[in-house]
């Protein structure tokens, strides 16, 4: 009897509701604070940049939040995504473990990001919004939002970090093909961008600057809103479609994972894939489930950061969040996994790490790319540098299973393809990758600049 | 009741045999000729570069040729590919036609090419071959062969046309990530390459030169064979897995196409997707089925070429084939659909065109990219410039259906994604695409150099 390579569920079982882990957490994180007043943020603090339905979801404690039919219709373009059995990787490792992965690289933008870009665009369209502004670093999020906005007849304006704009023209062209307007950030399109340009005409920008430009654009124009690709509760919520589909596929296989891992940038990919399983750990249904968050050694938020209140953005204009942080002014070394260079993480994820339900591990990029190369050699797919972080963890766990003779079921979410990251693979193949030490001194300086609330 | 976006069949129904249209053609094409003797080629003419099983398949008249289990196992990595209903495109066009497409872009190399790269690698491995040499222009074929050879533990050597090597580093890196050795052609690695380099040190190469280098490499080394990505019968045969899967999906939908189209470079993608349907036209089961081959106006082999014997390669070392040809010395203008710049086409396809079973149409690249842009706006996927040729034909047919009030079922094979072709999209978006006139004078000169056999 042949073992199947993958499980692809029928479109009809695309989940009808997202899962909100807030309903099941023993203790909730401390609330976000208004950056001016330092008091708990209220719904009206967010109305200049978000539609009311997004704000409602951000603050909701309901366990299930219905997915609109119009959003499920768009999800059908690529969902359900396949759940693969990584047989060739298992054979190469000679491990008794079974390795499964969800493959989000089949979406048109090539990652998990449209799972939230599409509903965010939908709710903005329903609220009469005509244009959405956002920032993008590596380009995955900007691509996804351009795609989502286009499908609901809206414009997208993307502030793309200057360095990335220069190095990744294909990501820019992808967004433009989907009708987005892409600005090299800092741009002359906002007061903040012009100010930064004037102070430093040669700057190649940063994600913090790009966020500030996008927020300003949204806050200063009628019928224009802002959209964010990770960190906040509503983004995490939308991504649970990954974990919910994975659970259905595992039911069909009559399996349940023992070990789950995923990469963490802002935490939405990780949380979306794992929270439906974390629910079973919280409820005692699967108390011994191991869940591991994987991050880069040069931006090790969960493994080296402090659990404190900090600003969500560099300029200190965004809400203050209770989370693990390396300090909002910390700028990590230029690793290739551009999506993992955020100073903080989702408050929901951080609270679950803090309370001991989820573990964390950090890797150097050379060991990460070794894992990506082995994955490409065995499973074929050339994956994003971000996703390669969890593949490193999977390989290490599978080898531990081999050493200990354990027959474990391993699951990870393979969050996207690396078609626009081949420059990083080239550097790896040529032995030119740099493994940056953990920048302890820079973090110390950044942590000294936390808001006074702590 | 919601209409499904796509049909994805279970892995178990991946076909167990390829379909060989030679068994059902009313008349076969004239045989290939040995380029030296100009007599019909024999099996032993091919043994220096192909394994015996490939030669057997090349010459077989059997209707069904079994797919080895080991090949089906690899196919499972991405097959069956989805059959999509292009609902959003239909809605945009306001057409009563139903548009379906098979999506081959989900394979790790991103196109239909691994459907034949994998069995070719397998048969070479079984024959004790340790390395396979091939050429690549746009890079799709070289990627697929690198992938296939790697999965069966062999080395691949790819001679990549110099201009493409310089312009598409990501394709090179993809091949290297899959362990291939990639040479910029003409290279110093072969006598022929050195000769061309000496004559013209600044040359950026051509597909003809790259073929000659790969064939020389294979013919002059023990345990090294050559592999080809289109044109020949065994390549067309392997690609029928596309059309066979599509027929199964249409059965599940209780539909049958009225109009089928596909792009033609060497003809394997087109033939693989359509021949299982052509069988029903030949047998009289579906006599009115319309089948249209789509090609570029700057290399319009089927619409402007002559049906004569001509060399398969530029240097005149490959077998002489009876086909539509623009002349083996013809070099077409530098359009972005690099995979469609071959002077001839599959002899099987050409014979069916000659005998009136299949039609052909040629397009300028601006109208082709307009179609690709509309497809990206509605269906999301950013497709290869090659695939965009049939999307042009589909849109035109859907608009005819609208004008005439016809409810037709349209089917096409969407042969690959355009993630490495975004430079071409950029040129289109900036209004910089050039529509080359049909180069009648160059073709006239090339046709004057056909072999004496005609």
PDB file of C-alpha atoms in Angstrom, chain A residues 279-452:
ATOM      1  CA  UNK A 279      -6.419  24.914  22.233  1.00  0.00           C
ATOM      2  CA  UNK A 280      -6.119  21.161  22.841  1.00  0.00           C
ATOM      3  CA  UNK A 281      -3.116  21.701  25.082  1.00  0.00           C
ATOM      4  CA  UNK A 282      -4.957  24.369  27.085  1.00  0.00           C
ATOM      5  CA  UNK A 283      -8.045  22.188  27.451  1.00  0.00           C
ATOM      6  CA  UNK A 284      -6.021  19.187  28.604  1.00  0.00           C
ATOM      7  CA  UNK A 285      -6.995  17.122  25.559  1.00  0.00           C
ATOM      8  CA  UNK A 286      -3.351  16.951  24.444  1.00  0.00           C
ATOM      9  CA  UNK A 287      -1.367  18.170  27.467  1.00  0.00           C
ATOM     10  CA  UNK A 288       2.033  16.925  26.310  1.00  0.00           C
ATOM     11  CA  UNK A 289       1.962  18.610  22.870  1.00  0.00           C
ATOM     12  CA  UNK A 290       5.315  20.289  22.211  1.00  0.00           C
ATOM     13  CA  UNK A 291       5.057  23.649  20.465  1.00  0.00           C
ATOM     14  CA  UNK A 292       8.186  25.530  19.433  1.00  0.00           C
ATOM     15  CA  UNK A 293       8.554  29.026  17.980  1.00  0.00           C
ATOM     16  CA  UNK A 294      11.623  29.468  15.725  1.00  0.00           C
ATOM     17  CA  UNK A 295      13.389  32.794  15.340  1.00  0.00           C
ATOM     18  CA  UNK A 296      16.710  34.173  14.041  1.00  0.00           C
ATOM     19  CA  UNK A 297      19.679  34.523  16.403  1.00  0.00           C
ATOM     20  CA  UNK A 298      20.125  38.100  15.209  1.00  0.00           C
ATOM     21  CA  UNK A 299      16.566  39.078  16.285  1.00  0.00           C
ATOM     22  CA  UNK A 300      15.752  36.613  19.098  1.00  0.00           C
ATOM     23  CA  UNK A 301      12.671  38.294  20.541  1.00  0.00           C
ATOM     24  CA  UNK A 302      11.238  35.339  22.439  1.00  0.00           C
ATOM     25  CA  UNK A 303      14.521  33.778  23.562  1.00  0.00           C
ATOM     26  CA  UNK A 304      16.385  36.946  24.612  1.00  0.00           C
ATOM     27  CA  UNK A 305      13.773  39.723  24.825  1.00  0.00           C
ATOM     28  CA  UNK A 306      12.034  41.028  27.952  1.00  0.00           C
ATOM     29  CA  UNK A 307       8.286  40.648  28.594  1.00  0.00           C
ATOM     30  CA  UNK A 308       7.334  44.310  28.986  1.00  0.00           C
ATOM     31  CA  UNK A 309       5.186  47.072  27.496  1.00  0.00           C
ATOM     32  CA  UNK A 310       6.713  48.560  24.332  1.00  0.00           C
ATOM     33  CA  UNK A 311       5.677  50.506  21.246  1.00  0.00           C
ATOM     34  CA  UNK A 312       4.634  48.489  18.208  1.00  0.00           C
ATOM     35  CA  UNK A 313       6.585  50.793  15.876  1.00  0.00           C
ATOM     36  CA  UNK A 314       9.909  52.584  15.830  1.00  0.00           C
ATOM     37  CA  UNK A 315       8.548  56.120  15.965  1.00  0.00           C
ATOM     38  CA  UNK A 316       6.370  55.448  19.010  1.00  0.00           C
ATOM     39  CA  UNK A 317       3.080  56.334  17.284  1.00  0.00           C
ATOM     40  CA  UNK A 318       1.526  52.854  17.366  1.00  0.00           C
ATOM     41  CA  UNK A 319      -0.221  51.323  20.404  1.00  0.00           C
ATOM     42  CA  UNK A 320       1.937  50.150  23.300  1.00  0.00           C
ATOM     43  CA  UNK A 321       1.760  46.369  23.558  1.00  0.00           C
ATOM     44  CA  UNK A 322       2.629  43.926  26.333  1.00  0.00           C
ATOM     45  CA  UNK A 323       5.003  41.530  24.632  1.00  0.00           C
ATOM     46  CA  UNK A 324       8.487  40.102  24.466  1.00  0.00           C
ATOM     47  CA  UNK A 325      10.578  42.888  22.966  1.00  0.00           C
ATOM     48  CA  UNK A 326      14.144  43.750  22.081  1.00  0.00           C
ATOM     49  CA  UNK A 327      13.204  47.436  22.199  1.00  0.00           C
ATOM     50  CA  UNK A 328      11.313  49.376  19.525  1.00  0.00           C
ATOM     51  CA  UNK A 329      14.454  51.260  18.458  1.00  0.00           C
ATOM     52  CA  UNK A 330      16.478  48.050  17.950  1.00  0.00           C
ATOM     53  CA  UNK A 331      17.525  47.478  14.330  1.00  0.00           C
ATOM     54  CA  UNK A 332      18.667  43.879  13.758  1.00  0.00           C
ATOM     55  CA  UNK A 333      21.521  42.859  11.446  1.00  0.00           C
ATOM     56  CA  UNK A 334      20.587  42.441   7.744  1.00  0.00           C
ATOM     57  CA  UNK A 335      19.759  38.701   7.637  1.00  0.00           C
ATOM     58  CA  UNK A 336      18.024  37.313   4.552  1.00  0.00           C
ATOM     59  CA  UNK A 337      14.863  36.322   6.435  1.00  0.00           C
ATOM     60  CA  UNK A 338      13.583  39.893   6.180  1.00  0.00           C
ATOM     61  CA  UNK A 339      10.197  38.889   7.549  1.00  0.00           C
ATOM     62  CA  UNK A 340      11.706  37.935  10.921  1.00  0.00           C
ATOM     63  CA  UNK A 341      13.335  41.277  11.792  1.00  0.00           C
ATOM     64  CA  UNK A 342      10.595  42.711  14.016  1.00  0.00           C
ATOM     65  CA  UNK A 343      11.542  43.826  17.548  1.00  0.00           C
ATOM     66  CA  UNK A 344       8.403  42.425  19.212  1.00  0.00           C
ATOM     67  CA  UNK A 345       5.779  39.711  18.658  1.00  0.00           C
ATOM     68  CA  UNK A 346       2.039  39.136  18.878  1.00  0.00           C
ATOM     69  CA  UNK A 347       0.882  39.818  22.470  1.00  0.00           C
ATOM     70  CA  UNK A 348      -1.256  36.644  22.420  1.00  0.00           C
ATOM     71  CA  UNK A 349       1.698  34.490  21.390  1.00  0.00           C
ATOM     72  CA  UNK A 350       4.008  36.208  23.899  1.00  0.00           C
ATOM     73  CA  UNK A 351       1.598  35.568  26.754  1.00  0.00           C
ATOM     74  CA  UNK A 352       1.425  31.858  25.888  1.00  0.00           C
ATOM     75  CA  UNK A 353       5.223  31.701  25.779  1.00  0.00           C
ATOM     76  CA  UNK A 354       5.427  33.595  29.066  1.00  0.00           C
ATOM     77  CA  UNK A 355       2.970  31.163  30.683  1.00  0.00           C
ATOM     78  CA  UNK A 356       4.957  28.146  29.508  1.00  0.00           C
ATOM     79  CA  UNK A 357       2.642  26.672  26.866  1.00  0.00           C
ATOM     80  CA  UNK A 358       4.956  27.426  23.945  1.00  0.00           C
ATOM     81  CA  UNK A 359       8.756  27.123  23.742  1.00  0.00           C
ATOM     82  CA  UNK A 360      11.195  29.050  21.581  1.00  0.00           C
ATOM     83  CA  UNK A 361      14.519  28.480  19.853  1.00  0.00           C
ATOM     84  CA  UNK A 362      16.862  30.742  17.835  1.00  0.00           C
ATOM     85  CA  UNK A 363      19.110  29.823  14.880  1.00  0.00           C
ATOM     86  CA  UNK A 364      21.984  31.263  12.873  1.00  0.00           C
ATOM     87  CA  UNK A 365      21.222  31.726   9.190  1.00  0.00           C
ATOM     88  CA  UNK A 366      23.816  29.278   7.871  1.00  0.00           C
ATOM     89  CA  UNK A 367      22.248  26.360   9.756  1.00  0.00           C
ATOM     90  CA  UNK A 368      18.854  27.603   8.554  1.00  0.00           C
ATOM     91  CA  UNK A 369      19.909  27.573   4.893  1.00  0.00           C
ATOM     92  CA  UNK A 370      21.484  24.131   5.324  1.00  0.00           C
ATOM     93  CA  UNK A 371      18.011  22.960   6.298  1.00  0.00           C
ATOM     94  CA  UNK A 372      16.427  24.772   3.335  1.00  0.00           C
ATOM     95  CA  UNK A 373      18.905  23.140   0.950  1.00  0.00           C
ATOM     96  CA  UNK A 374      18.195  19.667   2.345  1.00  0.00           C
ATOM     97  CA  UNK A 375      14.478  20.354   2.029  1.00  0.00           C
ATOM     98  CA  UNK A 376      14.903  21.411  -1.624  1.00  0.00           C
ATOM     99  CA  UNK A 377      16.947  18.281  -2.321  1.00  0.00           C
ATOM    100  CA  UNK A 378      14.345  15.959  -0.875  1.00  0.00           C
ATOM    101  CA  UNK A 379      10.914  17.595  -1.130  1.00  0.00           C
ATOM    102  CA  UNK A 380      11.694  19.767  -4.171  1.00  0.00           C
ATOM    103  CA  UNK A 381      10.192  23.040  -2.989  1.00  0.00           C
ATOM    104  CA  UNK A 382      12.560  25.992  -2.660  1.00  0.00           C
ATOM    105  CA  UNK A 383      11.192  27.704   0.421  1.00  0.00           C
ATOM    106  CA  UNK A 384      11.374  31.198   1.897  1.00  0.00           C
ATOM    107  CA  UNK A 385      14.272  31.898   4.308  1.00  0.00           C
ATOM    108  CA  UNK A 386      11.665  32.588   6.987  1.00  0.00           C
ATOM    109  CA  UNK A 387      10.095  29.133   6.583  1.00  0.00           C
ATOM    110  CA  UNK A 388      13.532  27.517   6.638  1.00  0.00           C
ATOM    111  CA  UNK A 389      13.783  28.380  10.340  1.00  0.00           C
ATOM    112  CA  UNK A 390      11.131  25.818  11.285  1.00  0.00           C
ATOM    113  CA  UNK A 391      12.593  23.278   8.861  1.00  0.00           C
ATOM    114  CA  UNK A 392      15.808  23.543  10.890  1.00  0.00           C
ATOM    115  CA  UNK A 393      13.811  22.767  14.047  1.00  0.00           C
ATOM    116  CA  UNK A 394      12.006  19.885  12.315  1.00  0.00           C
ATOM    117  CA  UNK A 395      15.236  18.280  11.158  1.00  0.00           C
ATOM    118  CA  UNK A 396      16.779  18.600  14.611  1.00  0.00           C
ATOM    119  CA  UNK A 397      13.694  17.051  16.225  1.00  0.00           C
ATOM    120  CA  UNK A 398      13.559  14.242  13.638  1.00  0.00           C
ATOM    121  CA  UNK A 399      17.202  13.437  14.371  1.00  0.00           C
ATOM    122  CA  UNK A 400      16.478  13.390  18.119  1.00  0.00           C
ATOM    123  CA  UNK A 401      13.633  10.946  17.375  1.00  0.00           C
ATOM    124  CA  UNK A 402      16.107   8.798  15.463  1.00  0.00           C
ATOM    125  CA  UNK A 403      18.670   8.863  18.283  1.00  0.00           C
ATOM    126  CA  UNK A 404      16.015   8.015  20.857  1.00  0.00           C
ATOM    127  CA  UNK A 405      14.007   5.629  18.685  1.00  0.00           C
ATOM    128  CA  UNK A 406      10.847   7.731  19.069  1.00  0.00           C
ATOM    129  CA  UNK A 407       8.026   7.481  16.507  1.00  0.00           C
ATOM    130  CA  UNK A 408       6.717  11.006  16.726  1.00  0.00           C
ATOM    131  CA  UNK A 409       4.331  12.974  14.482  1.00  0.00           C
ATOM    132  CA  UNK A 410       5.874  16.319  13.551  1.00  0.00           C
ATOM    133  CA  UNK A 411       3.908  19.150  11.970  1.00  0.00           C
ATOM    134  CA  UNK A 412       4.980  22.544  10.656  1.00  0.00           C
ATOM    135  CA  UNK A 413       3.533  25.276   8.514  1.00  0.00           C
ATOM    136  CA  UNK A 414       5.639  25.889   5.428  1.00  0.00           C
ATOM    137  CA  UNK A 415       4.693  29.523   5.075  1.00  0.00           C
ATOM    138  CA  UNK A 416       5.911  30.394   1.591  1.00  0.00           C
ATOM    139  CA  UNK A 417       8.128  29.849  -1.436  1.00  0.00           C
ATOM    140  CA  UNK A 418      11.542  31.430  -1.938  1.00  0.00           C
ATOM    141  CA  UNK A 419      11.299  32.348  -5.626  1.00  0.00           C
ATOM    142  CA  UNK A 420      12.222  35.931  -4.845  1.00  0.00           C
ATOM    143  CA  UNK A 421      14.891  34.940  -2.322  1.00  0.00           C
ATOM    144  CA  UNK A 422      17.252  33.073  -4.623  1.00  0.00           C
ATOM    145  CA  UNK A 423      19.916  35.720  -4.057  1.00  0.00           C
ATOM    146  CA  UNK A 424      20.088  34.434  -0.475  1.00  0.00           C
ATOM    147  CA  UNK A 425      20.413  30.834  -1.686  1.00  0.00           C
ATOM    148  CA  UNK A 426      23.222  31.967  -3.994  1.00  0.00           C
ATOM    149  CA  UNK A 427      25.070  33.533  -1.046  1.00  0.00           C
ATOM    150  CA  UNK A 428      24.646  30.276   0.892  1.00  0.00           C
ATOM    151  CA  UNK A 429      25.823  28.099  -2.012  1.00  0.00           C
ATOM    152  CA  UNK A 430      28.890  30.298  -2.406  1.00  0.00           C
ATOM    153  CA  UNK A 431      29.655  30.121   1.322  1.00  0.00           C
ATOM    154  CA  UNK A 432      29.118  33.858   1.711  1.00  0.00           C
ATOM    155  CA  UNK A 433      26.417  33.914   4.395  1.00  0.00           C
ATOM    156  CA  UNK A 434      27.343  35.822   7.555  1.00  0.00           C
ATOM    157  CA  UNK A 435      26.212  34.490  10.944  1.00  0.00           C
ATOM    158  CA  UNK A 436      25.718  37.591  13.057  1.00  0.00           C
ATOM    159  CA  UNK A 437      26.272  37.268  16.786  1.00  0.00           C
ATOM    160  CA  UNK A 438      23.369  38.234  19.023  1.00  0.00           C
ATOM    161  CA  UNK A 439      23.802  42.048  19.255  1.00  0.00           C
ATOM    162  CA  UNK A 440      23.550  42.211  23.049  1.00  0.00           C
ATOM    163  CA  UNK A 441      24.846  45.762  23.387  1.00  0.00           C
ATOM    164  CA  UNK A 442      22.380  47.192  20.825  1.00  0.00           C
ATOM    165  CA  UNK A 443      19.512  45.435  22.560  1.00  0.00           C
ATOM    166  CA  UNK A 444      20.631  46.790  25.923  1.00  0.00           C
ATOM    167  CA  UNK A 445      20.581  50.319  24.482  1.00  0.00           C
ATOM    168  CA  UNK A 446      17.145  49.770  22.907  1.00  0.00           C
ATOM    169  CA  UNK A 447      15.687  48.323  26.104  1.00  0.00           C
ATOM    170  CA  UNK A 448      16.807  51.467  27.935  1.00  0.00           C
ATOM    171  CA  UNK A 449      14.388  53.414  25.711  1.00  0.00           C
ATOM    172  CA  UNK A 450      11.205  51.536  26.624  1.00  0.00           C
ATOM    173  CA  UNK A 451       8.160  53.660  27.487  1.00  0.00           C
ATOM    174  CA  UNK A 452       7.917  54.784  31.132  1.00  0.00           C
TER     175      UNK A 452
END
